[in-house]
mmCIF file of C-alpha atoms in Angstrom:
data_model
loop_
_atom_site.group_PDB
_atom_site.id
_atom_site.type_symbol
_atom_site.label_atom_id
_atom_site.label_comp_id
_atom_site.label_asym_id
_atom_site.label_seq_id
_atom_site.Cartn_x
_atom_site.Cartn_y
_atom_site.Cartn_z
ATOM 1 C CA MET A 1 -32.781 -23.963 -63.211
ATOM 2 C CA LEU A 2 -33.114 -22.701 -66.756
ATOM 3 C CA PHE A 3 -32.491 -19.030 -65.996
ATOM 4 C CA SER A 4 -30.231 -19.391 -62.945
ATOM 5 C CA LYS A 5 -27.107 -18.085 -64.708
ATOM 6 C CA LYS A 6 -28.823 -15.013 -66.082
ATOM 7 C CA THR A 7 -29.321 -11.724 -64.284
ATOM 8 C CA LYS A 8 -32.957 -10.848 -63.769
ATOM 9 C CA GLY A 9 -34.136 -7.765 -65.619
ATOM 10 C CA PHE A 10 -35.977 -4.941 -63.880
ATOM 11 C CA PHE A 11 -37.885 -2.215 -65.726
ATOM 12 C CA VAL A 12 -39.594 0.824 -64.252
ATOM 13 C CA GLU A 13 -41.819 3.528 -65.706
ATOM 14 C CA TRP A 14 -42.013 6.579 -63.438
ATOM 15 C CA ASN A 15 -44.724 8.754 -64.963
ATOM 16 C CA GLU A 16 -46.773 11.716 -63.746
ATOM 17 C CA ASN A 17 -49.413 9.563 -62.047
ATOM 18 C CA SER A 18 -48.008 6.151 -61.194
ATOM 19 C CA VAL A 19 -45.001 3.848 -61.046
ATOM 20 C CA LEU A 20 -45.072 0.663 -63.147
ATOM 21 C CA PHE A 21 -42.684 -2.244 -62.528
ATOM 22 C CA ALA A 22 -41.682 -5.354 -64.433
ATOM 23 C CA ARG A 23 -39.331 -8.228 -63.631
ATOM 24 C CA THR A 24 -38.048 -10.377 -66.490
ATOM 25 C CA THR A 25 -35.995 -13.551 -66.713
ATOM 26 C CA SER A 26 -32.984 -11.673 -68.057
ATOM 27 C CA SER A 27 -31.843 -8.098 -68.581
ATOM 28 C CA GLY A 28 -31.795 -8.409 -72.374
ATOM 29 C CA ALA A 29 -33.686 -10.303 -75.070
ATOM 30 C CA PRO A 30 -34.586 -13.098 -75.262
ATOM 31 C CA MET A 31 -36.555 -12.678 -72.060
ATOM 32 C CA GLU A 32 -39.854 -13.626 -70.470
ATOM 33 C CA VAL A 33 -41.898 -11.271 -68.320
ATOM 34 C CA GLU A 34 -42.340 -12.711 -64.812
ATOM 35 C CA GLU A 35 -44.162 -9.970 -62.889
ATOM 36 C CA LEU A 36 -45.989 -6.681 -63.545
ATOM 37 C CA LYS A 37 -46.795 -4.363 -60.631
ATOM 38 C CA GLU A 38 -48.212 -0.864 -60.211
ATOM 39 C CA CYS A 39 -48.063 1.720 -57.413
ATOM 40 C CA ALA A 40 -49.529 5.189 -57.080
ATOM 41 C CA LEU A 41 -46.954 7.938 -57.422
ATOM 42 C CA GLY A 42 -45.986 9.121 -53.947
ATOM 43 C CA ASP A 43 -47.061 5.934 -52.139
ATOM 44 C CA GLU A 44 -43.630 5.269 -50.618
ATOM 45 C CA ALA A 45 -44.743 2.269 -48.557
ATOM 46 C CA ALA A 46 -46.302 0.504 -51.547
ATOM 47 C CA ILE A 47 -43.226 1.177 -53.690
ATOM 48 C CA ALA A 48 -40.931 -0.208 -50.959
ATOM 49 C CA ASP A 49 -43.118 -3.324 -50.604
ATOM 50 C CA THR A 50 -43.135 -3.837 -54.379
ATOM 51 C CA LEU A 51 -39.335 -3.633 -54.554
ATOM 52 C CA LYS A 52 -39.062 -6.258 -51.790
ATOM 53 C CA HIS A 53 -41.546 -8.487 -53.608
ATOM 54 C CA LEU A 54 -39.769 -8.213 -56.957
ATOM 55 C CA GLN A 55 -36.282 -8.627 -55.498
ATOM 56 C CA PRO A 56 -36.578 -10.529 -52.189
ATOM 57 C CA ARG A 57 -32.820 -10.812 -51.742
ATOM 58 C CA LYS A 58 -31.603 -7.263 -51.216
ATOM 59 C CA PRO A 59 -28.672 -6.472 -53.552
ATOM 60 C CA PRO A 60 -25.297 -5.476 -52.030
ATOM 61 C CA SER A 61 -25.730 -1.875 -53.202
ATOM 62 C CA GLY A 62 -29.133 -1.645 -51.511
ATOM 63 C CA TYR A 63 -30.708 -0.526 -54.796
ATOM 64 C CA MET A 64 -32.709 -2.306 -57.455
ATOM 65 C CA HIS A 65 -30.771 -1.762 -60.696
ATOM 66 C CA ALA A 66 -33.306 -1.102 -63.453
ATOM 67 C CA VAL A 67 -33.942 0.354 -66.882
ATOM 68 C CA VAL A 68 -36.144 3.364 -66.190
ATOM 69 C CA GLY A 69 -38.451 5.495 -68.327
ATOM 70 C CA VAL A 70 -39.227 8.947 -66.900
ATOM 71 C CA TYR A 71 -41.489 11.843 -67.883
ATOM 72 C CA PRO A 72 -39.899 15.093 -66.608
ATOM 73 C CA PRO A 73 -42.566 17.843 -66.686
ATOM 74 C CA ARG A 74 -40.515 20.145 -68.946
ATOM 75 C CA ARG A 75 -39.276 17.452 -71.328
ATOM 76 C CA ILE A 76 -38.942 18.209 -75.021
ATOM 77 C CA VAL A 77 -39.563 15.722 -77.825
ATOM 78 C CA ARG A 78 -39.648 17.858 -80.951
ATOM 79 C CA ARG A 79 -39.314 17.008 -84.629
ATOM 80 C CA HIS A 80 -37.392 19.622 -86.599
ATOM 81 C CA THR A 81 -36.195 20.091 -90.173
ATOM 82 C CA LEU A 82 -32.550 21.162 -90.240
ATOM 83 C CA GLU A 83 -31.139 23.464 -92.896
ATOM 84 C CA ILE A 84 -28.130 21.375 -93.888
ATOM 85 C CA LYS A 85 -26.370 24.228 -95.692
ATOM 86 C CA LYS A 86 -26.347 26.271 -92.485
ATOM 87 C CA MET A 87 -25.081 23.474 -90.217
ATOM 88 C CA LYS A 88 -21.474 24.695 -90.372
ATOM 89 C CA GLU A 89 -22.387 28.252 -89.410
ATOM 90 C CA ALA A 90 -21.160 29.057 -85.894
ATOM 91 C CA ASN A 91 -24.492 30.170 -84.449
ATOM 92 C CA TYR A 92 -26.902 27.967 -86.388
ATOM 93 C CA MET A 93 -27.544 25.319 -83.702
ATOM 94 C CA ALA A 94 -27.714 27.976 -80.976
ATOM 95 C CA ASP A 95 -30.411 29.736 -83.014
ATOM 96 C CA VAL A 96 -32.364 26.464 -83.352
ATOM 97 C CA PHE A 97 -32.352 26.042 -79.567
ATOM 98 C CA ASN A 98 -33.271 29.658 -78.848
ATOM 99 C CA GLN A 99 -35.764 30.413 -81.607
ATOM 100 C CA GLN A 100 -37.299 27.036 -82.537
ATOM 101 C CA LEU A 101 -37.128 24.993 -79.345
ATOM 102 C CA ARG A 102 -37.248 28.086 -77.096
ATOM 103 C CA ILE A 103 -34.899 26.638 -74.509
ATOM 104 C CA GLU A 104 -31.591 27.691 -72.971
ATOM 105 C CA GLN A 105 -29.141 25.168 -74.372
ATOM 106 C CA ASP A 106 -26.762 25.209 -71.397
ATOM 107 C CA LYS A 107 -29.583 24.357 -68.972
ATOM 108 C CA TYR A 108 -30.782 21.285 -70.895
ATOM 109 C CA THR A 109 -29.430 17.850 -71.692
ATOM 110 C CA VAL A 110 -30.487 17.190 -75.285
ATOM 111 C CA ALA A 111 -29.935 14.350 -77.766
ATOM 112 C CA MET A 112 -30.569 14.489 -81.519
ATOM 113 C CA ILE A 113 -31.912 11.374 -83.219
ATOM 114 C CA SER A 114 -33.152 10.558 -86.702
ATOM 115 C CA ALA A 115 -36.903 11.124 -87.117
ATOM 116 C CA THR A 116 -37.212 8.003 -89.276
ATOM 117 C CA ASP A 117 -35.251 5.291 -87.468
ATOM 118 C CA GLY A 118 -34.298 6.777 -84.083
ATOM 119 C CA VAL A 119 -30.523 6.339 -84.458
ATOM 120 C CA ASP A 120 -28.220 8.957 -82.953
ATOM 121 C CA TYR A 121 -27.709 11.897 -85.297
ATOM 122 C CA ASP A 122 -24.127 12.276 -86.543
ATOM 123 C CA LEU A 123 -23.394 16.009 -86.546
ATOM 124 C CA SER A 124 -20.059 15.454 -88.299
ATOM 125 C CA LYS A 125 -21.878 14.015 -91.341
ATOM 126 C CA ALA A 126 -25.098 16.065 -91.110
ATOM 127 C CA VAL A 127 -26.781 14.699 -94.217
ATOM 128 C CA GLN A 128 -30.285 14.011 -92.907
ATOM 129 C CA LYS A 129 -32.678 16.931 -92.443
ATOM 130 C CA GLU A 130 -35.402 15.385 -90.292
ATOM 131 C CA VAL A 131 -34.405 15.024 -86.653
ATOM 132 C CA ILE A 132 -35.987 14.780 -83.227
ATOM 133 C CA PHE A 133 -34.610 16.758 -80.306
ATOM 134 C CA CYS A 134 -35.106 14.805 -77.067
ATOM 135 C CA GLY A 135 -34.227 16.201 -73.696
ATOM 136 C CA ALA A 136 -35.089 17.824 -70.394
ATOM 137 C CA PRO A 137 -33.706 20.521 -68.086
ATOM 138 C CA ASN A 138 -30.633 19.342 -66.187
ATOM 139 C CA GLU A 139 -32.353 20.091 -62.873
ATOM 140 C CA ASP A 140 -35.378 17.964 -63.861
ATOM 141 C CA ILE A 141 -33.095 15.039 -64.711
ATOM 142 C CA VAL A 142 -31.327 15.399 -61.357
ATOM 143 C CA ALA A 143 -34.725 15.546 -59.601
ATOM 144 C CA SER A 144 -35.836 12.351 -61.411
ATOM 145 C CA GLN A 145 -32.633 10.570 -60.392
ATOM 146 C CA GLU A 146 -33.021 11.678 -56.773
ATOM 147 C CA SER A 147 -36.641 10.478 -56.655
ATOM 148 C CA LEU A 148 -35.580 7.081 -57.991
ATOM 149 C CA LEU A 149 -32.638 6.733 -55.590
ATOM 150 C CA ASN A 150 -34.797 7.798 -52.645
ATOM 151 C CA ALA A 151 -37.237 5.058 -53.622
ATOM 152 C CA GLY A 152 -34.434 2.455 -53.758
ATOM 153 C CA ILE A 153 -34.066 2.305 -57.552
ATOM 154 C CA PHE A 154 -30.736 2.802 -59.329
ATOM 155 C CA PRO A 155 -31.278 3.679 -63.009
ATOM 156 C CA GLU A 156 -28.863 1.569 -65.058
ATOM 157 C CA ARG A 157 -30.320 3.346 -68.082
ATOM 158 C CA LEU A 158 -32.533 6.421 -67.888
ATOM 159 C CA GLU A 159 -34.783 7.075 -70.881
ATOM 160 C CA LEU A 160 -37.460 9.588 -71.762
ATOM 161 C CA GLY A 161 -40.559 7.407 -71.634
ATOM 162 C CA SER A 162 -42.176 9.353 -74.480
ATOM 163 C CA VAL A 163 -39.284 8.543 -76.834
ATOM 164 C CA ALA A 164 -39.201 4.829 -75.976
ATOM 165 C CA THR A 165 -42.969 4.607 -76.518
ATOM 166 C CA LEU A 166 -42.898 6.454 -79.849
ATOM 167 C CA GLY A 167 -40.130 4.187 -81.144
ATOM 168 C CA ALA A 168 -42.066 1.105 -80.093
ATOM 169 C CA LEU A 169 -45.311 2.342 -81.668
ATOM 170 C CA VAL A 170 -43.540 3.043 -84.985
ATOM 171 C CA ASP A 171 -42.007 -0.443 -84.894
ATOM 172 C CA CYS A 172 -45.405 -1.918 -84.015
ATOM 173 C CA LEU A 173 -47.086 -0.190 -86.986
ATOM 174 C CA THR A 174 -44.325 -1.575 -89.214
ATOM 175 C CA PHE A 175 -44.806 -5.077 -87.761
ATOM 176 C CA GLU A 176 -48.554 -4.887 -88.424
ATOM 177 C CA LYS A 177 -47.926 -3.469 -91.926
ATOM 178 C CA SER A 178 -50.153 -0.505 -91.081
ATOM 179 C CA LYS A 179 -49.905 2.552 -93.314
ATOM 180 C CA THR A 180 -52.371 4.649 -91.283
ATOM 181 C CA PRO A 181 -50.970 7.914 -89.860
ATOM 182 C CA THR A 182 -51.621 7.813 -86.126
ATOM 183 C CA LEU A 183 -52.084 10.613 -83.592
ATOM 184 C CA VAL A 184 -50.186 9.883 -80.362
ATOM 185 C CA LEU A 185 -51.071 12.022 -77.353
ATOM 186 C CA ASP A 186 -48.798 12.063 -74.323
ATOM 187 C CA VAL A 187 -51.247 13.759 -71.954
ATOM 188 C CA GLY A 188 -49.559 15.203 -68.884
ATOM 189 C CA ASN A 189 -50.852 17.337 -66.049
ATOM 190 C CA ASP A 190 -49.888 20.668 -67.628
ATOM 191 C CA THR A 191 -48.812 19.861 -71.184
ATOM 192 C CA THR A 192 -50.012 17.558 -73.942
ATOM 193 C CA HIS A 193 -47.293 16.382 -76.313
ATOM 194 C CA SER A 194 -48.921 15.666 -79.664
ATOM 195 C CA PHE A 195 -47.269 13.495 -82.332
ATOM 196 C CA ILE A 196 -48.280 12.124 -85.701
ATOM 197 C CA ILE A 197 -46.479 8.890 -86.506
ATOM 198 C CA SER A 198 -46.564 6.232 -89.202
ATOM 199 C CA SER A 199 -44.462 3.186 -90.048
ATOM 200 C CA ASN A 200 -42.031 5.714 -91.593
ATOM 201 C CA GLY A 201 -41.295 7.321 -88.223
ATOM 202 C CA VAL A 202 -42.337 10.464 -86.355
ATOM 203 C CA GLU A 203 -43.821 12.795 -88.960
ATOM 204 C CA ALA A 204 -44.989 15.726 -86.823
ATOM 205 C CA SER A 205 -44.766 16.940 -83.232
ATOM 206 C CA ARG A 206 -46.228 19.767 -81.224
ATOM 207 C CA PRO A 207 -46.327 20.592 -77.512
ATOM 208 C CA ILE A 208 -49.706 22.016 -76.432
ATOM 209 C CA PRO A 209 -49.669 23.986 -73.147
ATOM 210 C CA GLN A 210 -52.835 22.296 -71.888
ATOM 211 C CA GLY A 211 -53.135 19.094 -69.942
ATOM 212 C CA LEU A 212 -55.371 17.457 -67.398
ATOM 213 C CA GLU A 213 -55.189 20.390 -64.955
ATOM 214 C CA ALA A 214 -56.782 22.709 -67.544
ATOM 215 C CA MET A 215 -59.924 20.535 -67.358
ATOM 216 C CA VAL A 216 -60.366 20.959 -63.587
ATOM 217 C CA PRO A 217 -61.918 24.495 -63.663
ATOM 218 C CA VAL A 218 -64.409 23.272 -66.297
ATOM 219 C CA VAL A 219 -65.416 20.382 -64.002
ATOM 220 C CA GLN A 220 -65.846 22.837 -61.121
ATOM 221 C CA LYS A 221 -68.032 25.180 -63.176
ATOM 222 C CA GLU A 222 -70.191 22.520 -64.831
ATOM 223 C CA LEU A 223 -70.874 20.603 -61.615
ATOM 224 C CA GLY A 224 -71.161 23.696 -59.394
ATOM 225 C CA LEU A 225 -68.457 22.558 -56.980
ATOM 226 C CA LYS A 226 -67.224 24.927 -54.262
ATOM 227 C CA ASP A 227 -63.521 24.883 -55.135
ATOM 228 C CA GLU A 228 -60.955 23.508 -57.595
ATOM 229 C CA GLU A 229 -59.577 20.963 -55.123
ATOM 230 C CA SER A 230 -63.012 19.292 -54.837
ATOM 231 C CA ALA A 231 -63.248 19.288 -58.636
ATOM 232 C CA ARG A 232 -59.735 17.842 -58.945
ATOM 233 C CA LYS A 233 -60.486 14.960 -56.543
ATOM 234 C CA LEU A 234 -63.695 14.109 -58.386
ATOM 235 C CA PHE A 235 -62.001 14.378 -61.786
ATOM 236 C CA ARG A 236 -59.218 11.988 -60.718
ATOM 237 C CA SER A 237 -61.581 9.519 -59.032
ATOM 238 C CA ASN A 238 -63.625 6.655 -60.392
ATOM 239 C CA THR A 239 -66.880 7.884 -58.849
ATOM 240 C CA PHE A 240 -68.235 9.980 -61.727
ATOM 241 C CA ASP A 241 -68.582 9.178 -65.421
ATOM 242 C CA PHE A 242 -67.181 12.137 -67.375
ATOM 243 C CA THR A 243 -67.922 10.639 -70.788
ATOM 244 C CA GLY A 244 -70.947 12.873 -71.333
ATOM 245 C CA MET A 245 -69.004 15.964 -70.297
ATOM 246 C CA GLY A 246 -66.009 14.927 -72.431
ATOM 247 C CA PRO A 247 -66.614 17.302 -75.376
ATOM 248 C CA LEU A 248 -66.727 20.287 -72.973
ATOM 249 C CA LEU A 249 -63.593 19.226 -71.090
ATOM 250 C CA ILE A 250 -61.501 18.729 -74.223
ATOM 251 C CA LYS A 251 -62.845 21.743 -76.142
ATOM 252 C CA ARG A 252 -59.654 23.852 -75.972
ATOM 253 C CA LEU A 253 -57.337 20.890 -76.507
ATOM 254 C CA LEU A 254 -59.470 19.718 -79.437
ATOM 255 C CA LYS A 255 -59.107 23.064 -81.216
ATOM 256 C CA GLU A 256 -55.300 22.811 -81.045
ATOM 257 C CA LEU A 257 -55.325 19.196 -82.232
ATOM 258 C CA GLN A 258 -57.604 19.960 -85.168
ATOM 259 C CA SER A 259 -55.205 22.721 -86.210
ATOM 260 C CA SER A 260 -52.187 20.366 -86.048
ATOM 261 C CA ILE A 261 -53.954 17.560 -87.915
ATOM 262 C CA GLY A 262 -55.251 19.935 -90.578
ATOM 263 C CA PHE A 263 -51.781 21.335 -91.196
ATOM 264 C CA TYR A 264 -50.304 17.829 -91.493
ATOM 265 C CA GLU A 265 -53.031 16.594 -93.844
ATOM 266 C CA VAL A 266 -52.707 19.611 -96.156
ATOM 267 C CA GLN A 267 -48.911 19.233 -96.223
ATOM 268 C CA THR A 268 -48.828 15.489 -96.873
ATOM 269 C CA GLY A 269 -52.164 14.594 -98.466
ATOM 270 C CA GLN A 270 -52.448 11.822 -95.854
ATOM 271 C CA SER A 271 -55.371 11.487 -93.447
ATOM 272 C CA VAL A 272 -54.809 10.799 -89.756
ATOM 273 C CA GLY A 273 -56.986 7.756 -89.061
ATOM 274 C CA GLN A 274 -56.521 6.768 -85.430
ATOM 275 C CA VAL A 275 -55.462 8.042 -82.015
ATOM 276 C CA ILE A 276 -53.835 6.594 -78.899
ATOM 277 C CA CYS A 277 -53.272 8.282 -75.535
ATOM 278 C CA ILE A 278 -50.254 7.176 -73.525
ATOM 279 C CA GLN A 279 -49.697 7.619 -69.770
ATOM 280 C CA LEU A 280 -53.423 7.845 -68.925
ATOM 281 C CA SER A 281 -54.643 6.216 -65.724
ATOM 282 C CA PRO A 282 -57.647 3.836 -66.028
ATOM 283 C CA LYS A 283 -59.806 6.476 -64.280
ATOM 284 C CA LEU A 284 -59.294 8.777 -67.272
ATOM 285 C CA ALA A 285 -59.800 6.129 -69.959
ATOM 286 C CA TRP A 286 -62.890 8.014 -71.226
ATOM 287 C CA LEU A 287 -60.605 10.787 -72.509
ATOM 288 C CA GLU A 288 -59.220 8.772 -75.429
ATOM 289 C CA GLY A 289 -62.723 7.866 -76.607
ATOM 290 C CA SER A 290 -63.945 11.466 -76.339
ATOM 291 C CA LEU A 291 -60.991 12.721 -78.371
ATOM 292 C CA ALA A 292 -61.438 10.050 -81.033
ATOM 293 C CA SER A 293 -65.160 10.718 -81.314
ATOM 294 C CA SER A 294 -64.715 14.504 -81.510
ATOM 295 C CA LEU A 295 -61.954 14.183 -84.114
ATOM 296 C CA GLY A 296 -63.978 11.673 -86.129
ATOM 297 C CA ILE A 297 -61.261 9.010 -86.075
ATOM 298 C CA ALA A 298 -60.823 5.568 -84.484
ATOM 299 C CA THR A 299 -58.903 4.688 -81.333
ATOM 300 C CA LEU A 300 -55.816 2.622 -82.097
ATOM 301 C CA LYS A 301 -56.592 -0.990 -81.222
ATOM 302 C CA PHE A 302 -53.787 -3.504 -81.403
ATOM 303 C CA ASP A 303 -52.470 -6.517 -79.552
ATOM 304 C CA PRO A 304 -48.836 -5.829 -78.603
ATOM 305 C CA ILE A 305 -48.167 -9.422 -77.525
ATOM 306 C CA PRO A 306 -47.285 -10.830 -81.028
ATOM 307 C CA TRP A 307 -45.101 -7.764 -81.686
ATOM 308 C CA LEU A 308 -43.284 -8.251 -78.377
ATOM 309 C CA ARG A 309 -42.754 -11.919 -79.245
ATOM 310 C CA SER A 310 -41.249 -10.898 -82.577
ATOM 311 C CA ARG A 311 -38.762 -8.828 -80.566
ATOM 312 C CA ARG A 312 -38.005 -11.839 -78.337
ATOM 313 C CA VAL A 313 -39.977 -10.613 -75.322
ATOM 314 C CA VAL A 314 -42.433 -13.317 -74.217
ATOM 315 C CA VAL A 315 -45.471 -12.489 -72.092
ATOM 316 C CA PRO A 316 -47.019 -15.521 -70.340
ATOM 317 C CA ASP A 317 -50.769 -16.102 -70.601
ATOM 318 C CA ALA A 318 -51.393 -14.956 -67.010
ATOM 319 C CA LEU A 319 -50.035 -11.470 -67.813
ATOM 320 C CA THR A 320 -51.281 -10.907 -71.377
ATOM 321 C CA LYS A 321 -54.395 -8.986 -70.293
ATOM 322 C CA THR A 322 -52.373 -6.478 -68.241
ATOM 323 C CA ALA A 323 -49.509 -6.200 -70.722
ATOM 324 C CA GLY A 324 -52.017 -5.684 -73.530
ATOM 325 C CA GLU A 325 -53.445 -2.490 -71.992
ATOM 326 C CA SER A 326 -52.147 0.610 -73.758
ATOM 327 C CA ARG A 327 -51.046 2.288 -70.529
ATOM 328 C CA TRP A 328 -48.493 -0.512 -69.978
ATOM 329 C CA PHE A 329 -47.082 -0.121 -73.475
ATOM 330 C CA GLY A 330 -44.461 2.436 -72.384
ATOM 331 C CA LEU A 331 -43.051 0.052 -69.792
ATOM 332 C CA MET A 332 -43.012 -2.857 -72.240
ATOM 333 C CA SER A 333 -41.254 -0.696 -74.840
ATOM 334 C CA LEU A 334 -38.267 -0.318 -72.481
ATOM 335 C CA MET A 335 -37.612 -4.060 -72.880
ATOM 336 C CA VAL A 336 -37.347 -3.994 -76.664
ATOM 337 C CA GLN A 337 -34.062 -3.779 -78.540
ATOM 338 C CA TYR A 338 -33.906 -2.982 -82.226
ATOM 339 C CA ASN A 339 -30.437 -4.176 -83.179
ATOM 340 C CA ASN A 340 -31.411 -7.760 -84.020
ATOM 341 C CA GLN A 341 -32.017 -7.958 -87.750
ATOM 342 C CA ASP A 342 -34.699 -10.587 -88.146
ATOM 343 C CA GLY A 343 -36.459 -9.813 -84.874
ATOM 344 C CA ALA A 344 -37.716 -13.400 -84.590
ATOM 345 C CA HIS A 345 -37.942 -15.057 -81.216
ATOM 346 C CA PRO A 346 -35.947 -18.298 -81.177
ATOM 347 C CA THR A 347 -39.055 -20.218 -80.071
ATOM 348 C CA GLU A 348 -41.343 -18.708 -82.682
ATOM 349 C CA LYS A 349 -42.359 -20.971 -85.524
ATOM 350 C CA LYS A 350 -42.031 -19.384 -88.939
#
């Protein structure tokens, strides 16, 4: 067998609504995607069945070893401009954590990476001003690990799904030679993480303390439902088309986004031209269109399959439709490595 000597690769995205799985022919590129599966978050039986299906022969450890992308509720992914001259001052970084990021440093695990190319920031050199702070509370990371282990998944590598997706989108824009600044919205239940990216990297970030839950009371009021739980069930179901109500539901979020975009455009002279929402379930697909329409910009449309191939990740024809949906992009981004210089797949004709 062609791949018999290689270890299969397993990739998992554990987001706020669902669990996405992939099995590949090997754990590193070049690889081919063999299976893509999805389970609802909290459906323990379905997750257990999916693990058995993807890995019929139970490993000695009892766990599926996988690369995992997670979305802890209190995660931070924040772009910040460092004051290089102050970097050697004893309290400078502590002040950044307390006053800019508004977090208690000792309660968080945080990494600093370059805002342009995503490489680890070297504090000993400290020559680049634009960085991204990525992290989550220690207790949230422990909770994520426990959820994975309880489900039978051992995280060989645990990543913030938002960061992996942003890096992949930047690389994708570069691959497509797109110069258009793009609004990326990581819409969670309680918070929306807003980013403006281009082929040059992450150019702006802002957490907005409004997510999907903030829309539930509006649904209840507009439809005259008896309680929020009824509104929540309807909002999360596929039984009602919320497209027409979209402008009302996103009104508060829209105001915050318009403020962020306006500030960016005045600062840079560049116009944000397109938007993509990550993490959204298919039942909430209308949200991206409503936001795009209200902001007067396009939704980002692209085919990730050629980009994946350029990074030596092959998607067979039977899976291209699924893998091409934007909500699977975060999972696919976990497979991509950026250390190969030419990026060409060995089987790709030049």
